[in-house]
mmCIF file of C-alpha atoms in Angstrom:
data_model
loop_
_atom_site.group_PDB
_atom_site.id
_atom_site.type_symbol
_atom_site.label_atom_id
_atom_site.label_comp_id
_atom_site.label_asym_id
_atom_site.label_seq_id
_atom_site.Cartn_x
_atom_site.Cartn_y
_atom_site.Cartn_z
ATOM 1 C CA UNK H 1 102.782 150.365 -122.565
ATOM 2 C CA UNK H 2 101.066 152.137 -125.409
ATOM 3 C CA UNK H 3 101.118 148.922 -127.483
ATOM 4 C CA UNK H 4 99.096 147.234 -124.703
ATOM 5 C CA UNK H 5 96.675 149.924 -124.176
ATOM 6 C CA UNK H 6 95.802 150.335 -128.078
ATOM 7 C CA UNK H 7 95.700 145.905 -128.300
ATOM 8 C CA UNK H 8 92.912 146.443 -125.705
ATOM 9 C CA UNK H 9 91.250 149.284 -127.606
ATOM 10 C CA UNK H 10 91.291 147.549 -130.581
ATOM 11 C CA UNK H 11 89.690 144.347 -128.789
ATOM 12 C CA UNK H 12 86.739 146.625 -126.969
ATOM 13 C CA UNK H 13 86.241 148.799 -130.183
ATOM 14 C CA UNK H 14 86.936 146.665 -132.802
ATOM 15 C CA UNK H 15 84.963 145.213 -135.714
ATOM 16 C CA UNK H 16 83.817 142.247 -133.659
ATOM 17 C CA UNK H 17 81.357 144.498 -131.685
ATOM 18 C CA UNK H 18 82.547 143.296 -128.051
ATOM 19 C CA UNK H 19 80.451 145.726 -125.842
ATOM 20 C CA UNK H 20 83.212 145.146 -122.669
ATOM 21 C CA UNK H 21 86.133 143.211 -121.715
ATOM 22 C CA UNK H 22 87.685 142.089 -118.481
ATOM 23 C CA UNK H 23 90.954 144.086 -118.766
ATOM 24 C CA UNK H 24 93.849 143.990 -116.146
ATOM 25 C CA UNK H 25 94.934 146.573 -113.814
ATOM 26 C CA UNK H 26 97.645 147.992 -116.376
ATOM 27 C CA UNK H 27 95.004 148.872 -119.100
ATOM 28 C CA UNK H 28 92.697 151.741 -119.527
ATOM 29 C CA UNK H 29 88.804 151.140 -119.943
ATOM 30 C CA UNK H 30 87.574 152.930 -122.771
ATOM 31 C CA UNK H 31 84.325 153.640 -124.444
ATOM 32 C CA UNK H 32 84.274 154.513 -128.316
ATOM 33 C CA UNK H 33 81.081 156.579 -128.527
ATOM 34 C CA UNK H 34 79.734 159.758 -127.106
ATOM 35 C CA UNK H 35 75.892 159.715 -126.411
ATOM 36 C CA UNK H 36 73.841 162.226 -124.173
ATOM 37 C CA UNK H 37 70.413 161.031 -122.598
ATOM 38 C CA UNK H 38 68.728 163.921 -123.691
ATOM 39 C CA UNK H 39 69.254 163.342 -127.413
ATOM 40 C CA UNK H 40 69.278 159.399 -127.359
ATOM 41 C CA UNK H 41 71.780 159.785 -130.411
ATOM 42 C CA UNK H 42 75.151 158.430 -130.543
ATOM 43 C CA UNK H 43 78.295 159.580 -132.221
ATOM 44 C CA UNK H 44 81.483 157.828 -133.308
ATOM 45 C CA UNK H 45 84.774 159.296 -134.824
ATOM 46 C CA UNK H 46 85.904 156.514 -137.013
ATOM 47 C CA UNK H 47 89.372 156.617 -138.707
ATOM 48 C CA UNK H 48 90.656 153.395 -140.988
ATOM 49 C CA UNK H 49 87.682 151.259 -140.320
ATOM 50 C CA UNK H 50 87.866 151.480 -136.401
ATOM 51 C CA UNK H 51 85.816 154.002 -133.948
ATOM 52 C CA UNK H 52 88.465 156.072 -132.131
ATOM 53 C CA UNK H 53 88.923 155.235 -128.135
ATOM 54 C CA UNK H 54 87.149 158.210 -126.011
ATOM 55 C CA UNK H 55 88.897 159.322 -123.423
ATOM 56 C CA UNK H 56 86.565 160.691 -120.022
ATOM 57 C CA UNK H 57 87.733 163.911 -118.622
ATOM 58 C CA UNK H 58 84.842 165.151 -115.880
ATOM 59 C CA UNK H 59 82.297 166.359 -118.159
ATOM 60 C CA UNK H 60 84.528 166.759 -121.330
ATOM 61 C CA UNK H 61 84.955 163.533 -123.864
ATOM 62 C CA UNK H 62 88.213 163.473 -125.720
ATOM 63 C CA UNK H 63 89.802 161.573 -128.767
ATOM 64 C CA UNK H 64 93.610 161.779 -130.179
ATOM 65 C CA UNK H 65 93.736 162.787 -133.548
ATOM 66 C CA UNK H 66 96.866 162.411 -135.655
ATOM 67 C CA UNK H 67 97.966 165.124 -138.172
ATOM 68 C CA UNK H 68 97.196 163.416 -141.872
ATOM 69 C CA UNK H 69 94.621 161.042 -140.411
ATOM 70 C CA UNK H 70 91.476 160.799 -142.208
ATOM 71 C CA UNK H 71 88.193 160.279 -140.348
ATOM 72 C CA UNK H 72 84.382 160.432 -140.521
ATOM 73 C CA UNK H 73 81.121 160.680 -137.936
ATOM 74 C CA UNK H 74 79.118 157.882 -137.577
ATOM 75 C CA UNK H 75 76.049 159.122 -136.095
ATOM 76 C CA UNK H 76 73.142 156.545 -134.984
ATOM 77 C CA UNK H 77 69.536 157.480 -133.795
ATOM 78 C CA UNK H 78 68.398 155.327 -130.914
ATOM 79 C CA UNK H 79 64.697 156.971 -130.974
ATOM 80 C CA UNK H 80 61.599 155.804 -132.369
ATOM 81 C CA UNK H 81 61.308 158.922 -134.317
ATOM 82 C CA UNK H 82 63.609 160.704 -137.254
ATOM 83 C CA UNK H 83 65.873 163.302 -136.198
ATOM 84 C CA UNK H 84 67.959 165.774 -138.069
ATOM 85 C CA UNK H 85 71.654 166.065 -137.354
ATOM 86 C CA UNK H 86 73.822 169.077 -138.130
ATOM 87 C CA UNK H 87 77.548 167.996 -137.551
ATOM 88 C CA UNK H 88 80.161 170.677 -137.125
ATOM 89 C CA UNK H 89 84.219 170.804 -136.770
ATOM 90 C CA UNK H 90 85.757 173.416 -135.142
ATOM 91 C CA UNK H 91 82.921 175.634 -134.803
ATOM 92 C CA UNK H 92 81.997 175.642 -138.384
ATOM 93 C CA UNK H 93 79.275 173.722 -139.978
ATOM 94 C CA UNK H 94 79.906 170.504 -142.129
ATOM 95 C CA UNK H 95 76.453 171.105 -144.348
ATOM 96 C CA UNK H 96 76.712 174.724 -145.020
ATOM 97 C CA UNK H 97 79.234 177.535 -145.253
ATOM 98 C CA UNK H 98 80.279 179.754 -142.009
ATOM 99 C CA UNK H 99 79.860 179.464 -138.462
ATOM 100 C CA UNK H 100 77.671 176.328 -137.103
ATOM 101 C CA UNK H 101 73.887 177.183 -136.454
ATOM 102 C CA UNK H 102 70.660 175.307 -135.842
ATOM 103 C CA UNK H 103 69.570 176.439 -138.678
ATOM 104 C CA UNK H 104 71.891 174.849 -141.039
ATOM 105 C CA UNK H 105 70.589 172.052 -143.556
ATOM 106 C CA UNK H 106 70.588 169.070 -141.422
ATOM 107 C CA UNK H 107 70.679 164.925 -142.089
ATOM 108 C CA UNK H 108 67.907 163.116 -141.793
ATOM 109 C CA UNK H 109 68.597 159.558 -139.717
ATOM 110 C CA UNK H 110 65.382 157.332 -139.675
ATOM 111 C CA UNK H 111 64.213 155.797 -136.433
ATOM 112 C CA UNK H 112 66.944 153.205 -135.234
ATOM 113 C CA UNK H 113 69.102 154.424 -138.451
ATOM 114 C CA UNK H 114 73.018 155.208 -139.003
ATOM 115 C CA UNK H 115 74.577 157.674 -141.149
ATOM 116 C CA UNK H 116 78.204 158.053 -141.861
ATOM 117 C CA UNK H 117 79.539 161.977 -142.736
ATOM 118 C CA UNK H 118 82.848 162.093 -144.218
ATOM 119 C CA UNK H 119 82.693 165.344 -145.940
ATOM 120 C CA UNK H 120 82.788 169.583 -145.221
ATOM 121 C CA UNK H 121 79.964 169.727 -147.796
ATOM 122 C CA UNK H 122 80.008 172.053 -150.561
ATOM 123 C CA UNK H 123 77.195 171.224 -152.886
ATOM 124 C CA UNK H 124 74.619 168.514 -152.790
ATOM 125 C CA UNK H 125 77.102 166.691 -155.194
ATOM 126 C CA UNK H 126 79.907 166.309 -152.758
ATOM 127 C CA UNK H 127 82.665 168.316 -150.812
ATOM 128 C CA UNK H 128 86.029 167.658 -149.292
ATOM 129 C CA UNK H 129 86.934 164.884 -147.117
ATOM 130 C CA UNK H 130 87.744 165.618 -143.156
ATOM 131 C CA UNK H 131 91.189 164.927 -141.964
ATOM 132 C CA UNK H 132 93.380 166.233 -139.123
ATOM 133 C CA UNK H 133 96.177 168.437 -139.872
ATOM 134 C CA UNK H 134 98.162 171.524 -138.467
ATOM 135 C CA UNK H 135 96.274 174.269 -137.092
ATOM 136 C CA UNK H 136 97.606 176.615 -139.513
ATOM 137 C CA UNK H 137 96.487 174.608 -142.446
ATOM 138 C CA UNK H 138 92.950 173.877 -140.951
ATOM 139 C CA UNK H 139 89.688 175.218 -142.778
ATOM 140 C CA UNK H 140 88.899 177.071 -139.933
ATOM 141 C CA UNK H 141 92.331 178.839 -139.455
ATOM 142 C CA UNK H 142 92.064 179.479 -143.228
ATOM 143 C CA UNK H 143 88.660 181.101 -143.114
ATOM 144 C CA UNK H 144 90.488 183.252 -140.335
ATOM 145 C CA UNK H 145 88.398 182.287 -137.472
ATOM 146 C CA UNK H 146 90.408 180.062 -134.740
ATOM 147 C CA UNK H 147 88.292 180.821 -131.872
ATOM 148 C CA UNK H 148 86.767 177.214 -131.929
ATOM 149 C CA UNK H 149 89.460 174.900 -133.151
ATOM 150 C CA UNK H 150 89.550 171.626 -130.992
ATOM 151 C CA UNK H 151 86.077 170.493 -130.852
ATOM 152 C CA UNK H 152 83.719 168.298 -133.226
ATOM 153 C CA UNK H 153 80.046 168.526 -132.755
ATOM 154 C CA UNK H 154 76.572 167.235 -133.519
ATOM 155 C CA UNK H 155 73.371 169.010 -133.066
ATOM 156 C CA UNK H 156 70.289 166.982 -132.985
ATOM 157 C CA UNK H 157 66.868 167.657 -134.043
ATOM 158 C CA UNK H 158 63.351 165.963 -133.386
ATOM 159 C CA UNK H 159 61.710 165.732 -136.688
ATOM 160 C CA UNK H 160 57.978 165.432 -137.634
ATOM 161 C CA UNK H 161 56.290 165.119 -141.145
ATOM 162 C CA UNK H 162 56.415 168.068 -143.795
ATOM 163 C CA UNK H 163 59.718 169.975 -143.958
ATOM 164 C CA UNK H 164 62.958 170.639 -145.945
ATOM 165 C CA UNK H 165 66.118 168.673 -144.900
ATOM 166 C CA UNK H 166 69.051 167.389 -146.404
ATOM 167 C CA UNK H 167 69.489 163.591 -146.573
ATOM 168 C CA UNK H 168 72.395 161.718 -148.208
ATOM 169 C CA UNK H 169 71.456 159.347 -151.118
ATOM 170 C CA UNK H 170 74.208 156.834 -150.024
ATOM 171 C CA UNK H 171 74.442 156.509 -146.199
ATOM 172 C CA UNK H 172 78.144 154.877 -146.181
ATOM 173 C CA UNK H 173 79.385 158.091 -146.749
ATOM 174 C CA UNK H 174 81.601 156.751 -149.531
ATOM 175 C CA UNK H 175 82.059 158.082 -152.820
ATOM 176 C CA UNK H 176 84.631 158.378 -155.769
ATOM 177 C CA UNK H 177 87.274 160.925 -154.996
ATOM 178 C CA UNK H 178 88.657 163.127 -157.530
ATOM 179 C CA UNK H 179 91.585 165.829 -157.118
ATOM 180 C CA UNK H 180 90.667 169.297 -157.358
ATOM 181 C CA UNK H 181 92.747 172.284 -157.842
ATOM 182 C CA UNK H 182 93.902 174.039 -154.676
ATOM 183 C CA UNK H 183 92.358 171.381 -152.444
ATOM 184 C CA UNK H 184 94.970 169.975 -149.722
ATOM 185 C CA UNK H 185 95.569 166.989 -149.434
ATOM 186 C CA UNK H 186 95.987 164.781 -146.442
ATOM 187 C CA UNK H 187 99.698 163.930 -146.952
ATOM 188 C CA UNK H 188 102.980 163.307 -145.213
ATOM 189 C CA UNK H 189 103.671 166.904 -144.664
ATOM 190 C CA UNK H 190 101.153 167.038 -142.307
ATOM 191 C CA UNK H 191 102.604 164.219 -140.113
ATOM 192 C CA UNK H 192 104.710 166.822 -137.694
ATOM 193 C CA UNK H 193 103.374 167.604 -134.028
ATOM 194 C CA UNK H 194 103.837 171.146 -133.042
ATOM 195 C CA UNK H 195 102.814 173.286 -129.931
ATOM 196 C CA UNK H 196 99.734 174.432 -131.416
ATOM 197 C CA UNK H 197 98.275 171.076 -131.609
ATOM 198 C CA UNK H 198 96.068 169.998 -134.532
ATOM 199 C CA UNK H 199 92.598 171.147 -136.447
ATOM 200 C CA UNK H 200 90.405 169.585 -139.235
ATOM 201 C CA UNK H 201 91.233 170.405 -142.747
ATOM 202 C CA UNK H 202 89.195 170.093 -145.824
ATOM 203 C CA UNK H 203 91.065 167.578 -148.151
ATOM 204 C CA UNK H 204 90.327 166.075 -151.428
ATOM 205 C CA UNK H 205 86.840 166.446 -153.095
ATOM 206 C CA UNK H 206 84.825 163.487 -152.490
ATOM 207 C CA UNK H 207 81.249 162.778 -154.397
ATOM 208 C CA UNK H 208 78.861 162.201 -151.941
ATOM 209 C CA UNK H 209 75.246 163.070 -153.489
ATOM 210 C CA UNK H 210 72.538 164.695 -151.448
ATOM 211 C CA UNK H 211 68.878 165.327 -152.250
ATOM 212 C CA UNK H 212 65.857 167.353 -150.530
ATOM 213 C CA UNK H 213 63.004 166.251 -149.372
ATOM 214 C CA UNK H 214 60.015 167.709 -148.023
ATOM 215 C CA UNK H 215 58.891 164.848 -145.803
ATOM 216 C CA UNK H 216 59.884 166.355 -142.457
ATOM 217 C CA UNK H 217 59.453 169.435 -140.445
ATOM 218 C CA UNK H 218 61.820 170.590 -137.207
ATOM 219 C CA UNK H 219 59.892 170.326 -134.373
ATOM 220 C CA UNK H 220 62.725 171.038 -131.566
ATOM 221 C CA UNK H 221 66.372 170.949 -130.700
ATOM 222 C CA UNK H 222 66.792 167.616 -128.521
ATOM 223 C CA UNK H 223 70.707 168.754 -127.607
ATOM 224 C CA UNK H 224 74.252 169.086 -128.762
ATOM 225 C CA UNK H 225 76.939 166.492 -128.498
ATOM 226 C CA UNK H 226 80.398 167.465 -127.903
ATOM 227 C CA UNK H 227 83.821 165.686 -129.016
ATOM 228 C CA UNK H 228 87.081 167.583 -128.130
ATOM 229 C CA UNK H 229 90.387 166.424 -129.802
ATOM 230 C CA UNK H 230 93.841 167.032 -129.713
ATOM 231 C CA UNK H 231 97.172 165.487 -130.953
ATOM 232 C CA UNK H 232 98.889 163.011 -128.066
ATOM 233 C CA UNK H 233 101.138 165.695 -126.817
ATOM 234 C CA UNK H 234 98.327 168.222 -126.656
ATOM 235 C CA UNK H 235 96.269 165.726 -124.728
ATOM 236 C CA UNK H 236 99.008 165.270 -122.488
ATOM 237 C CA UNK H 237 99.391 169.046 -121.975
ATOM 238 C CA UNK H 238 95.710 169.280 -120.904
ATOM 239 C CA UNK H 239 96.057 166.732 -118.331
ATOM 240 C CA UNK H 240 93.421 163.984 -119.886
ATOM 241 C CA UNK H 241 93.989 160.763 -118.295
ATOM 242 C CA UNK H 242 94.616 158.666 -121.602
ATOM 243 C CA UNK H 243 96.816 156.590 -119.123
ATOM 244 C CA UNK H 244 94.547 156.404 -116.195
ATOM 245 C CA UNK H 245 95.078 152.818 -114.455
ATOM 246 C CA UNK H 246 91.980 150.600 -114.526
ATOM 247 C CA UNK H 247 90.765 150.536 -110.839
ATOM 248 C CA UNK H 248 90.719 146.833 -109.473
ATOM 249 C CA UNK H 249 87.083 146.212 -107.910
ATOM 250 C CA UNK H 250 88.028 143.469 -105.337
ATOM 251 C CA UNK H 251 84.111 142.267 -105.260
ATOM 252 C CA UNK H 252 84.993 140.824 -108.644
ATOM 253 C CA UNK H 253 87.554 138.473 -107.078
ATOM 254 C CA UNK H 254 86.149 134.602 -107.155
ATOM 255 C CA UNK H 255 87.095 132.422 -103.710
ATOM 256 C CA UNK H 256 87.028 129.452 -106.140
ATOM 257 C CA UNK H 257 88.243 130.244 -109.540
ATOM 258 C CA UNK H 258 89.188 126.784 -110.708
ATOM 259 C CA UNK H 259 88.508 123.361 -110.610
ATOM 260 C CA UNK H 260 90.473 120.939 -107.843
ATOM 261 C CA UNK H 261 93.670 119.046 -109.027
ATOM 262 C CA UNK H 262 94.836 118.249 -105.906
ATOM 263 C CA UNK H 263 97.273 119.881 -103.729
ATOM 264 C CA UNK H 264 100.706 121.356 -105.043
ATOM 265 C CA UNK H 265 102.997 122.829 -102.529
ATOM 266 C CA UNK H 266 105.167 125.910 -103.886
ATOM 267 C CA UNK H 267 108.683 124.804 -104.143
ATOM 268 C CA UNK H 268 111.155 126.723 -102.058
ATOM 269 C CA UNK H 269 113.912 126.087 -104.560
ATOM 270 C CA UNK H 270 115.606 122.994 -102.664
#
C-alpha cells in the first residue's frame, strides 16, 4: 500500500511537473508545496531531487522526514515585487545565530524568482547542510533549546529599493562540500527511529557564497509559512491522515466512457 501511495506521489510531485492527476480511491491526493494567500510565496521541501509530499491536517501542514535524510528549502516568489525571506528550523534562524526573528538577515527573491536554501548559514562563505536526525543530535537540542523542535518556517518581507539584505550569489544552493572538525555527518548512525521523533541537524560544511546589497529596504512583514514534520511513527502518533482515502466524486462519472463495439453479454461460466 505504501508503494502504491508513493508511486502516485512521484507521479504528481516528480520532475515532470504534473499539476494534477486522476487517482484511484485507494491513493492519496497530495500537494508538494505550501503557500499562504497573504505572502503569495510558496515553499517546497526537496530531498533527493523531489519535493516532499505535504499532508493536510486541519490548519496544519506536515511532511515526513527520515533520519539521515538531507533536504533543502525551495522558495518561490509569485509576487510582482521583490521579497526577503528568513527561513528557520526548530525555531532557530538559518541566516543568523540564535532564535529566529524578523530582524535577522534575509535572502532576496526577485519578482517571480526562486531560490534554494540548503544550509544553516555560519558566514557569508557558507554553512552546514540541513538534514533530519535524532532529537538529541539536532542543532536546537545541542544549543539547549528543544521548545520548538518539529517545525520549519519561512518569514516573508515585502521589499522596496534601498536597504541591506543578504542574497546568495548562487541560487541553486549547491556548492563544494568539505569536512570540518566536529561537524556531525548525516550518516547511517542516524537511521534509527525512536519515540522522540526527529529534529534538524547541522551536517557537513558546504560552500555557499553570499553577498550584501543596499538595493532594497524592508517595508512590512507579509506573513509566515509553517511546515511541521516528524518521522513516520510520529505522524501516526499525531493522527496525521497520511493514508486518508481519496474521496470518490460520483459527479465525475461518465455515462458513455467508451466507443460502441457491439453488445457483449457477460459469460455465466457455462
